[in-house]
Amino acid sequence: MEAPLNTSKNKYSIIVPTYNERLNIALIVYLIFKHLRGVDFEIIVVDDGSPDGTQDIVKQLQKVYGEDRILLRARPSKLGLGTAYIHGLKHASGNFVVIMDADLSHHPKYLPSFIRKQSETDADIITGTRYVTGGGVHGWNLMRKLTSRGANVLAQTFLWPGVSDLTGSFRLYRKSVLEDIISCCVSKGYVFQMEMIVRASRKGYKIKEVPITFVDRVYGSSKLGGSEIVEYLKGLAYLLVTT
Amino acid sequence: MKHIVKIITLLMVIATVWVGLLQTSTIPRSHTWLLPIYCVVSLGCYGLLMVGVGLMQFPTCPQEALLLQQDIIEAKGYLKQKGIDVSVS
């Protein structure tokens, strides 16, 4: 049994962007409540007009857990991840913000270790890394691992980012820090995640890493397509020149 | 200082060293001219090596998939109890 977290003065706003995550959002909410007992937090679901009834499920969850703990801040259509975070941020009342995926690849059981690491080191950003001992990935074939590793080596060689996992999107930010960097990021998709962490690094924010395990999407279809390599290289070149 | 400026500065330092080597002829000239190519190729090889090593040492966590399945069962049980129906209609 872990020691209780001393988070008496902190509130954590957990922003979860969703699109067609009817099942996953309910599972994730349950797991967050399970692992963050005794912590002051709120979950902000930013749903982009899911046709599968995700918002109905969220409303039902609100009845069970309370409307002050689960905020539904929906948008009319798919408007992208970056703007989803900005939208969620506007409604966040905590002094810390967690961003995570709704598809269960990010497991809420790591949230206490994020919080603990932040209070131990007084870091501005805690980022989950899949690529160190203690972390890991499941459900990736050889090709996927190869592209991930290749992308990482390229990024480390050219960008010197100071973090081991650039494209990860399971992070804890001090709210003021997130507001600062998000306003200068312009990329889309996972390059956006890279841009956030690289800009934060350039600005001198204190970034610490926590190993996390990543189980690739269990339910639903992954939104990863095929032209990602080109997008990635373009993103890398852009970051090389502008950060 | 922007990152690209750092990189360009580094390249300029390397270029200066190279030109210096060319002029002082401490290494036979024929080798010196090819030095940049050697460097680029070495960097490429090192990169490939890093990719290969990383691939072999890629941390995996098959047990996590099982734990996740257990969590999902637990969560579904609780949700059903609370009357939340998540089945796809």
CSV table of N, CA and C in Angstrom, one decimal, chain A residues 43-195:
chain,number,residue,atom,x,y,z
A,43,ILE,N,-12.1,15.8,-13.8
A,43,ILE,CA,-11.9,15.3,-15.2
A,43,ILE,C,-12.6,16.2,-16.2
A,44,ILE,N,-11.9,16.7,-17.2
A,44,ILE,CA,-12.6,17.5,-18.2
A,44,ILE,C,-12.6,16.7,-19.5
A,45,VAL,N,-13.8,16.3,-19.9
A,45,VAL,CA,-13.9,15.6,-21.1
A,45,VAL,C,-14.2,16.5,-22.2
A,46,VAL,N,-13.3,16.6,-23.2
A,46,VAL,CA,-13.5,17.5,-24.4
A,46,VAL,C,-13.9,16.6,-25.5
A,47,ASP,N,-15.2,16.5,-25.8
A,47,ASP,CA,-15.6,15.6,-26.8
A,47,ASP,C,-16.0,16.3,-28.1
A,48,ASP,N,-15.5,15.8,-29.2
A,48,ASP,CA,-15.7,16.5,-30.5
A,48,ASP,C,-16.9,16.0,-31.2
A,49,GLY,N,-18.0,16.1,-30.6
A,49,GLY,CA,-19.3,15.7,-31.3
A,49,GLY,C,-19.3,14.2,-31.7
A,50,SER,N,-18.9,13.3,-30.8
A,50,SER,CA,-18.9,11.9,-31.2
A,50,SER,C,-20.3,11.4,-31.5
A,51,PRO,N,-20.4,10.7,-32.7
A,51,PRO,CA,-21.7,10.2,-33.0
A,51,PRO,C,-22.1,8.9,-32.3
A,52,ASP,N,-21.1,8.3,-31.5
A,52,ASP,CA,-21.4,7.0,-30.9
A,52,ASP,C,-22.1,7.2,-29.5
A,53,GLY,N,-22.4,8.4,-29.1
A,53,GLY,CA,-23.0,8.5,-27.8
A,53,GLY,C,-22.1,8.7,-26.6
A,54,THR,N,-20.8,9.1,-26.9
A,54,THR,CA,-19.9,9.3,-25.8
A,54,THR,C,-20.4,10.3,-24.8
A,55,GLN,N,-21.0,11.4,-25.3
A,55,GLN,CA,-21.5,12.4,-24.4
A,55,GLN,C,-22.6,11.9,-23.4
A,56,ASP,N,-23.4,11.0,-24.0
A,56,ASP,CA,-24.5,10.5,-23.1
A,56,ASP,C,-23.9,9.7,-21.9
A,57,ILE,N,-22.9,8.9,-22.3
A,57,ILE,CA,-22.2,8.1,-21.2
A,57,ILE,C,-21.6,9.1,-20.2
A,58,VAL,N,-21.0,10.1,-20.7
A,58,VAL,CA,-20.3,11.1,-19.7
A,58,VAL,C,-21.4,11.7,-18.8
A,59,LYS,N,-22.6,12.0,-19.4
A,59,LYS,CA,-23.6,12.5,-18.5
A,59,LYS,C,-24.1,11.5,-17.5
A,60,GLN,N,-24.1,10.3,-17.8
A,60,GLN,CA,-24.4,9.2,-16.9
A,60,GLN,C,-23.4,9.1,-15.8
A,61,LEU,N,-22.1,9.2,-16.2
A,61,LEU,CA,-21.0,9.2,-15.2
A,61,LEU,C,-21.1,10.4,-14.3
A,62,GLN,N,-21.5,11.5,-14.8
A,62,GLN,CA,-21.7,12.7,-14.0
A,62,GLN,C,-22.7,12.5,-12.8
A,63,LYS,N,-23.7,11.7,-13.2
A,63,LYS,CA,-24.7,11.4,-12.1
A,63,LYS,C,-24.1,10.5,-11.0
A,64,VAL,N,-23.2,9.7,-11.4
A,64,VAL,CA,-22.6,8.7,-10.4
A,64,VAL,C,-21.5,9.4,-9.6
A,65,TYR,N,-20.7,10.2,-10.3
A,65,TYR,CA,-19.5,10.7,-9.6
A,65,TYR,C,-19.6,12.2,-9.2
A,66,GLY,N,-20.6,12.9,-9.8
A,66,GLY,CA,-20.8,14.3,-9.5
A,66,GLY,C,-20.3,15.2,-10.6
A,67,GLU,N,-21.2,16.2,-10.9
A,67,GLU,CA,-20.9,17.2,-12.0
A,67,GLU,C,-19.7,18.1,-11.7
A,68,ASP,N,-19.3,18.1,-10.4
A,68,ASP,CA,-18.1,19.0,-10.1
A,68,ASP,C,-16.8,18.2,-10.3
A,69,ARG,N,-16.9,16.9,-10.4
A,69,ARG,CA,-15.8,16.0,-10.6
A,69,ARG,C,-15.6,15.7,-12.1
A,70,ILE,N,-16.7,15.6,-12.8
A,70,ILE,CA,-16.6,15.3,-14.2
A,70,ILE,C,-17.2,16.5,-15.0
A,71,LEU,N,-16.4,17.2,-15.8
A,71,LEU,CA,-16.9,18.3,-16.6
A,71,LEU,C,-17.0,17.9,-18.0
A,72,LEU,N,-18.1,18.1,-18.6
A,72,LEU,CA,-18.2,17.8,-20.1
A,72,LEU,C,-18.2,19.1,-20.8
A,73,ARG,N,-17.1,19.3,-21.6
A,73,ARG,CA,-17.0,20.5,-22.3
A,73,ARG,C,-16.9,20.1,-23.8
A,74,ALA,N,-18.0,19.9,-24.4
A,74,ALA,CA,-18.0,19.4,-25.8
A,74,ALA,C,-17.8,20.4,-26.8
A,75,ARG,N,-17.4,20.0,-28.0
A,75,ARG,CA,-17.3,20.8,-29.2
A,75,ARG,C,-18.1,20.2,-30.3
A,76,PRO,N,-18.5,21.0,-31.3
A,76,PRO,CA,-19.4,20.5,-32.3
A,76,PRO,C,-18.8,19.5,-33.3
A,77,SER,N,-17.5,19.6,-33.5
A,77,SER,CA,-17.0,18.6,-34.5
A,77,SER,C,-15.5,18.4,-34.2
A,78,LYS,N,-14.9,17.5,-35.0
A,78,LYS,CA,-13.5,17.2,-34.8
A,78,LYS,C,-12.6,18.4,-35.1
A,79,LEU,N,-12.0,19.0,-34.0
A,79,LEU,CA,-11.3,20.2,-34.3
A,79,LEU,C,-9.8,20.1,-33.9
A,80,GLY,N,-9.4,18.9,-33.6
A,80,GLY,CA,-8.0,18.7,-33.4
A,80,GLY,C,-7.6,18.7,-31.9
A,81,LEU,N,-6.4,18.1,-31.7
A,81,LEU,CA,-6.0,17.8,-30.3
A,81,LEU,C,-5.5,19.1,-29.6
A,82,GLY,N,-4.7,19.9,-30.3
A,82,GLY,CA,-4.2,21.1,-29.7
A,82,GLY,C,-5.3,22.0,-29.2
A,83,THR,N,-6.3,22.2,-30.0
A,83,THR,CA,-7.4,23.1,-29.6
A,83,THR,C,-8.2,22.5,-28.6
A,84,ALA,N,-8.3,21.1,-28.5
A,84,ALA,CA,-9.0,20.4,-27.5
A,84,ALA,C,-8.4,20.7,-26.1
A,85,TYR,N,-7.0,20.7,-26.1
A,85,TYR,CA,-6.3,21.1,-24.8
A,85,TYR,C,-6.6,22.5,-24.4
A,86,ILE,N,-6.5,23.4,-25.4
A,86,ILE,CA,-6.8,24.8,-25.1
A,86,ILE,C,-8.2,25.0,-24.6
A,87,HIS,N,-9.1,24.3,-25.2
A,87,HIS,CA,-10.5,24.4,-24.8
A,87,HIS,C,-10.7,23.9,-23.3
A,88,GLY,N,-10.1,22.7,-23.1
A,88,GLY,CA,-10.1,22.1,-21.7
A,88,GLY,C,-9.5,23.0,-20.7
A,89,LEU,N,-8.4,23.6,-21.1
A,89,LEU,CA,-7.6,24.5,-20.2
A,89,LEU,C,-8.4,25.7,-19.7
A,90,LYS,N,-9.3,26.2,-20.6
A,90,LYS,CA,-10.1,27.3,-20.2
A,90,LYS,C,-11.1,27.0,-19.1
A,91,HIS,N,-11.4,25.7,-19.0
A,91,HIS,CA,-12.4,25.3,-17.9
A,91,HIS,C,-11.7,24.7,-16.7
A,92,ALA,N,-10.4,24.6,-16.7
A,92,ALA,CA,-9.6,23.9,-15.7
A,92,ALA,C,-9.5,24.8,-14.5
A,93,SER,N,-9.9,24.3,-13.3
A,93,SER,CA,-9.8,25.1,-12.1
A,93,SER,C,-8.7,24.6,-11.2
A,94,GLY,N,-7.9,23.6,-11.6
A,94,GLY,CA,-6.8,23.2,-10.8
A,94,GLY,C,-5.6,24.0,-11.1
A,95,ASN,N,-4.5,23.8,-10.2
A,95,ASN,CA,-3.3,24.5,-10.5
A,95,ASN,C,-2.3,23.5,-11.2
A,96,PHE,N,-2.7,22.3,-11.4
A,96,PHE,CA,-1.9,21.4,-12.3
A,96,PHE,C,-2.9,20.8,-13.3
A,97,VAL,N,-2.3,20.5,-14.5
A,97,VAL,CA,-3.2,19.9,-15.5
A,97,VAL,C,-2.5,18.6,-16.0
A,98,VAL,N,-3.3,17.5,-16.1
A,98,VAL,CA,-2.8,16.3,-16.7
A,98,VAL,C,-3.5,16.1,-18.1
A,99,ILE,N,-2.7,15.8,-19.0
A,99,ILE,CA,-3.3,15.4,-20.3
A,99,ILE,C,-3.1,13.9,-20.6
A,100,MET,N,-4.1,13.3,-21.0
A,100,MET,CA,-3.9,11.8,-21.3
A,100,MET,C,-4.9,11.4,-22.4
A,101,ASP,N,-4.6,10.2,-23.0
A,101,ASP,CA,-5.5,9.7,-24.0
A,101,ASP,C,-6.7,8.9,-23.3
A,102,ALA,N,-7.8,8.9,-24.1
A,102,ALA,CA,-8.9,8.2,-23.5
A,102,ALA,C,-9.0,6.7,-23.9
A,103,ASP,N,-8.0,6.2,-24.7
A,103,ASP,CA,-8.1,4.9,-25.2
A,103,ASP,C,-7.5,3.8,-24.4
A,104,LEU,N,-7.2,4.1,-23.1
A,104,LEU,CA,-6.6,3.1,-22.2
A,104,LEU,C,-5.2,2.8,-22.5
A,105,SER,N,-4.5,3.5,-23.4
A,105,SER,CA,-3.1,3.2,-23.6
A,105,SER,C,-2.3,3.9,-22.5
A,106,HIS,N,-2.9,5.0,-21.9
A,106,HIS,CA,-2.4,5.6,-20.8
A,106,HIS,C,-3.2,5.1,-19.6
A,107,HIS,N,-2.5,4.5,-18.6
A,107,HIS,CA,-3.2,3.9,-17.5
A,107,HIS,C,-3.2,4.9,-16.3
A,108,PRO,N,-4.4,5.1,-15.8
A,108,PRO,CA,-4.4,6.1,-14.6
A,108,PRO,C,-3.6,5.6,-13.4
A,109,LYS,N,-3.2,4.4,-13.4
A,109,LYS,CA,-2.5,4.0,-12.2
A,109,LYS,C,-1.1,4.7,-12.0
A,110,TYR,N,-0.7,5.3,-13.1
A,110,TYR,CA,0.6,6.1,-13.1
A,110,TYR,C,0.4,7.5,-12.5
A,111,LEU,N,-0.8,7.9,-12.4
A,111,LEU,CA,-1.1,9.3,-12.0
A,111,LEU,C,-0.5,9.6,-10.6
A,112,PRO,N,-0.6,8.7,-9.6
A,112,PRO,CA,0.0,9.0,-8.3
A,112,PRO,C,1.5,9.1,-8.4
A,113,SER,N,2.2,8.3,-9.3
A,113,SER,CA,3.6,8.5,-9.4
A,113,SER,C,4.0,9.8,-10.1
A,114,PHE,N,3.2,10.3,-11.0
A,114,PHE,CA,3.4,11.6,-11.6
A,114,PHE,C,3.3,12.7,-10.5
A,115,ILE,N,2.3,12.6,-9.7
A,115,ILE,CA,2.1,13.6,-8.7
A,115,ILE,C,3.2,13.6,-7.7
A,116,ARG,N,3.6,12.3,-7.3
A,116,ARG,CA,4.7,12.2,-6.3
A,116,ARG,C,6.0,12.8,-6.8
A,117,LYS,N,6.3,12.4,-8.1
A,117,LYS,CA,7.5,12.9,-8.7
A,117,LYS,C,7.5,14.4,-8.8
A,118,GLN,N,6.4,15.0,-9.1
A,118,GLN,CA,6.3,16.5,-9.2
A,118,GLN,C,6.6,17.1,-7.8
A,119,SER,N,6.0,16.5,-6.8
A,119,SER,CA,6.2,17.2,-5.5
A,119,SER,C,7.6,17.0,-4.9
A,120,GLU,N,8.2,15.8,-5.3
A,120,GLU,CA,9.5,15.6,-4.9
A,120,GLU,C,10.5,16.5,-5.5
A,121,THR,N,10.3,16.8,-6.8
A,121,THR,CA,11.3,17.5,-7.6
A,121,THR,C,10.9,19.0,-7.9
A,122,ASP,N,9.7,19.3,-7.5
A,122,ASP,CA,9.1,20.6,-7.9
A,122,ASP,C,9.3,20.9,-9.4
A,123,ALA,N,9.0,19.9,-10.1
A,123,ALA,CA,9.2,20.1,-11.6
A,123,ALA,C,8.0,20.8,-12.2
A,124,ASP,N,8.2,21.4,-13.3
A,124,ASP,CA,7.1,22.1,-14.0
A,124,ASP,C,6.3,21.2,-14.9
A,125,ILE,N,7.0,20.2,-15.4
A,125,ILE,CA,6.4,19.2,-16.3
A,125,ILE,C,6.9,17.8,-15.9
A,126,ILE,N,5.9,16.8,-15.8
A,126,ILE,CA,6.3,15.4,-15.6
A,126,ILE,C,5.8,14.8,-16.9
A,127,THR,N,6.7,14.1,-17.6
A,127,THR,CA,6.3,13.4,-18.8
A,127,THR,C,6.5,11.9,-18.7
A,128,GLY,N,5.5,11.2,-19.1
A,128,GLY,CA,5.6,9.7,-19.0
A,128,GLY,C,6.5,9.2,-20.2
A,129,THR,N,7.4,8.3,-19.9
A,129,THR,CA,8.3,7.8,-20.9
A,129,THR,C,8.1,6.3,-21.0
A,130,ARG,N,8.0,5.9,-22.3
A,130,ARG,CA,7.8,4.4,-22.5
A,130,ARG,C,9.1,3.7,-22.8
A,131,TYR,N,10.2,4.5,-23.0
A,131,TYR,CA,11.4,4.0,-23.5
A,131,TYR,C,12.5,3.7,-22.5
A,132,VAL,N,12.2,3.8,-21.2
A,132,VAL,CA,13.3,3.5,-20.3
A,132,VAL,C,12.9,2.3,-19.5
A,133,THR,N,13.9,1.8,-18.7
A,133,THR,CA,13.6,0.6,-17.9
A,133,THR,C,12.5,0.9,-16.9
A,134,GLY,N,11.6,0.0,-16.7
A,134,GLY,CA,10.4,0.3,-15.9
A,134,GLY,C,9.2,0.7,-16.7
A,135,GLY,N,9.5,1.2,-17.9
A,135,GLY,CA,8.4,1.6,-18.8
A,135,GLY,C,8.3,0.5,-19.9
A,136,GLY,N,7.5,0.7,-20.9
A,136,GLY,CA,7.5,-0.3,-21.9
A,136,GLY,C,6.2,-0.2,-22.8
A,137,VAL,N,6.2,-1.0,-23.8
A,137,VAL,CA,5.1,-0.9,-24.8
A,137,VAL,C,4.6,-2.3,-25.0
A,138,HIS,N,3.3,-2.5,-25.2
A,138,HIS,CA,2.8,-3.8,-25.6
A,138,HIS,C,1.9,-3.6,-26.7
A,139,GLY,N,1.9,-4.5,-27.7
A,139,GLY,CA,1.0,-4.5,-28.8
A,139,GLY,C,1.6,-3.8,-30.0
A,140,TRP,N,2.9,-3.6,-30.0
A,140,TRP,CA,3.5,-3.1,-31.2
A,140,TRP,C,4.3,-4.2,-32.0
A,141,ASN,N,4.1,-4.2,-33.3
A,141,ASN,CA,4.9,-5.2,-34.1
A,141,ASN,C,6.3,-4.6,-34.3
A,142,LEU,N,7.1,-5.4,-35.0
A,142,LEU,CA,8.5,-5.0,-35.2
A,142,LEU,C,8.6,-3.7,-36.0
A,143,MET,N,7.7,-3.6,-37.0
A,143,MET,CA,7.7,-2.4,-37.9
A,143,MET,C,7.5,-1.1,-37.1
A,144,ARG,N,6.5,-1.3,-36.2
A,144,ARG,CA,6.1,-0.1,-35.4
A,144,ARG,C,7.2,0.3,-34.4
A,145,LYS,N,7.8,-0.8,-33.9
A,145,LYS,CA,8.9,-0.5,-32.9
A,145,LYS,C,10.1,0.2,-33.7
A,146,LEU,N,10.3,-0.3,-34.9
A,146,LEU,CA,11.4,0.2,-35.7
A,146,LEU,C,11.2,1.7,-36.0
A,147,THR,N,10.0,2.0,-36.5
A,147,THR,CA,9.7,3.4,-36.8
A,147,THR,C,9.8,4.3,-35.5
A,148,SER,N,9.3,3.7,-34.4
A,148,SER,CA,9.4,4.5,-33.2
A,148,SER,C,10.8,4.8,-32.8
A,149,ARG,N,11.6,3.7,-32.8
A,149,ARG,CA,13.0,3.9,-32.4
A,149,ARG,C,13.8,4.8,-33.4
A,150,GLY,N,13.5,4.6,-34.7
A,150,GLY,CA,14.2,5.5,-35.7
A,150,GLY,C,13.8,6.9,-35.5
A,151,ALA,N,12.5,7.2,-35.3
A,151,ALA,CA,12.1,8.5,-35.1
A,151,ALA,C,12.8,9.1,-33.8
A,152,ASN,N,12.9,8.3,-32.8
A,152,ASN,CA,13.5,8.8,-31.6
A,152,ASN,C,15.0,9.1,-31.8
A,153,VAL,N,15.7,8.3,-32.5
A,153,VAL,CA,17.1,8.5,-32.7
A,153,VAL,C,17.3,9.8,-33.5
A,154,LEU,N,16.5,10.0,-34.5
A,154,LEU,CA,16.5,11.2,-35.3
A,154,LEU,C,16.3,12.4,-34.5
A,155,ALA,N,15.3,12.3,-33.7
A,155,ALA,CA,14.9,13.5,-32.8
A,155,ALA,C,16.0,13.8,-31.8
A,156,GLN,N,16.6,12.7,-31.2
A,156,GLN,CA,17.6,13.0,-30.2
A,156,GLN,C,18.9,13.6,-30.9
A,157,THR,N,19.2,13.1,-32.1
A,157,THR,CA,20.4,13.6,-32.8
A,157,THR,C,20.3,15.0,-33.2
A,158,PHE,N,19.1,15.4,-33.7
A,158,PHE,CA,19.0,16.8,-34.2
A,158,PHE,C,18.4,17.8,-33.2
A,159,LEU,N,17.6,17.3,-32.3
A,159,LEU,CA,16.9,18.3,-31.5
A,159,LEU,C,17.5,18.4,-30.1
A,160,TRP,N,18.2,17.4,-29.6
A,160,TRP,CA,18.7,17.4,-28.2
A,160,TRP,C,17.6,17.8,-27.3
A,161,PRO,N,16.5,17.1,-27.2
A,161,PRO,CA,15.4,17.6,-26.5
A,161,PRO,C,15.5,17.5,-25.0
A,162,GLY,N,16.3,16.6,-24.5
A,162,GLY,CA,16.4,16.4,-23.0
A,162,GLY,C,15.4,15.5,-22.4
A,163,VAL,N,14.5,14.9,-23.2
A,163,VAL,CA,13.6,13.9,-22.8
A,163,VAL,C,13.7,12.6,-23.6
A,164,SER,N,13.4,11.5,-23.1
A,164,SER,CA,13.6,10.2,-23.8
A,164,SER,C,12.4,9.9,-24.7
A,165,ASP,N,11.2,10.4,-24.4
A,165,ASP,CA,10.0,10.1,-25.2
A,165,ASP,C,9.4,11.4,-25.6
A,166,LEU,N,9.6,11.7,-26.9
A,166,LEU,CA,9.1,13.0,-27.4
A,166,LEU,C,7.7,13.0,-27.8
A,167,THR,N,7.2,11.9,-28.3
A,167,THR,CA,5.8,11.9,-28.9
A,167,THR,C,4.8,11.5,-27.8
A,168,GLY,N,5.3,11.2,-26.6
A,168,GLY,CA,4.3,10.7,-25.6
A,168,GLY,C,3.4,11.8,-25.3
A,169,SER,N,2.1,11.5,-24.9
A,169,SER,CA,1.2,12.5,-24.6
A,169,SER,C,0.5,12.3,-23.2
A,170,PHE,N,1.3,11.6,-22.3
A,170,PHE,CA,0.8,11.4,-21.0
A,170,PHE,C,1.6,12.3,-20.1
A,171,ARG,N,1.1,13.5,-19.8
A,171,ARG,CA,2.0,14.4,-19.0
A,171,ARG,C,1.2,15.2,-18.0
A,172,LEU,N,2.0,15.6,-17.0
A,172,LEU,CA,1.4,16.5,-15.9
A,172,LEU,C,2.1,17.8,-16.1
A,173,TYR,N,1.3,18.9,-16.2
A,173,TYR,CA,1.9,20.2,-16.3
A,173,TYR,C,1.5,21.1,-15.2
A,174,ARG,N,2.3,22.0,-14.8
A,174,ARG,CA,1.9,23.1,-13.9
A,174,ARG,C,1.0,24.0,-14.9
A,175,LYS,N,-0.1,24.4,-14.4
A,175,LYS,CA,-1.1,25.0,-15.3
A,175,LYS,C,-0.5,26.2,-16.0
A,176,SER,N,0.2,27.1,-15.2
A,176,SER,CA,0.7,28.3,-15.8
A,176,SER,C,1.7,27.9,-16.9
A,177,VAL,N,2.5,26.9,-16.8
A,177,VAL,CA,3.5,26.4,-17.8
A,177,VAL,C,2.8,26.0,-19.0
A,178,LEU,N,1.7,25.2,-18.8
A,178,LEU,CA,1.0,24.7,-20.0
A,178,LEU,C,0.4,25.9,-20.8
A,179,GLU,N,-0.2,26.8,-20.1
A,179,GLU,CA,-0.8,28.0,-20.7
A,179,GLU,C,0.3,28.7,-21.5
A,180,ASP,N,1.5,28.8,-21.0
A,180,ASP,CA,2.6,29.5,-21.6
A,180,ASP,C,3.0,28.8,-22.9
A,181,ILE,N,3.3,27.5,-22.9
A,181,ILE,CA,3.8,26.9,-24.1
A,181,ILE,C,2.7,26.6,-25.1
A,182,ILE,N,1.5,26.3,-24.7
A,182,ILE,CA,0.5,26.0,-25.6
A,182,ILE,C,0.1,27.2,-26.6
A,183,SER,N,0.4,28.4,-26.1
A,183,SER,CA,0.1,29.5,-26.9
A,183,SER,C,1.1,29.7,-28.0
A,184,CYS,N,2.3,29.1,-27.9
A,184,CYS,CA,3.2,29.3,-29.0
A,184,CYS,C,3.4,28.0,-29.9
A,185,CYS,N,2.6,27.0,-29.6
A,185,CYS,CA,2.7,25.8,-30.5
A,185,CYS,C,1.6,25.8,-31.6
A,186,VAL,N,2.1,25.5,-32.8
A,186,VAL,CA,1.2,25.5,-33.9
A,186,VAL,C,1.0,24.2,-34.7
A,187,SER,N,1.8,23.2,-34.3
A,187,SER,CA,1.7,21.9,-35.0
A,187,SER,C,0.5,21.2,-34.7
A,188,LYS,N,0.3,20.1,-35.5
A,188,LYS,CA,-0.9,19.3,-35.4
A,188,LYS,C,-0.5,17.9,-35.0
A,189,GLY,N,-1.4,17.1,-34.4
A,189,GLY,CA,-1.2,15.7,-34.1
A,189,GLY,C,-0.1,15.5,-33.1
A,190,TYR,N,0.7,14.4,-33.4
A,190,TYR,CA,1.7,14.1,-32.4
A,190,TYR,C,2.9,15.0,-32.5
A,191,VAL,N,3.1,15.7,-33.6
A,191,VAL,CA,4.2,16.7,-33.7
A,191,VAL,C,3.9,17.8,-32.7
A,192,PHE,N,2.6,18.0,-32.5
A,192,PHE,CA,2.2,19.0,-31.5
A,192,PHE,C,2.8,18.6,-30.1
A,193,GLN,N,2.7,17.3,-29.8
A,193,GLN,CA,3.2,16.8,-28.5
A,193,GLN,C,4.7,17.1,-28.4
A,194,MET,N,5.4,16.8,-29.6
A,194,MET,CA,6.9,17.0,-29.6
A,194,MET,C,7.2,18.5,-29.5
A,195,GLU,N,6.4,19.3,-30.2
A,195,GLU,CA,6.6,20.8,-30.1
A,195,GLU,C,6.5,21.3,-28.7
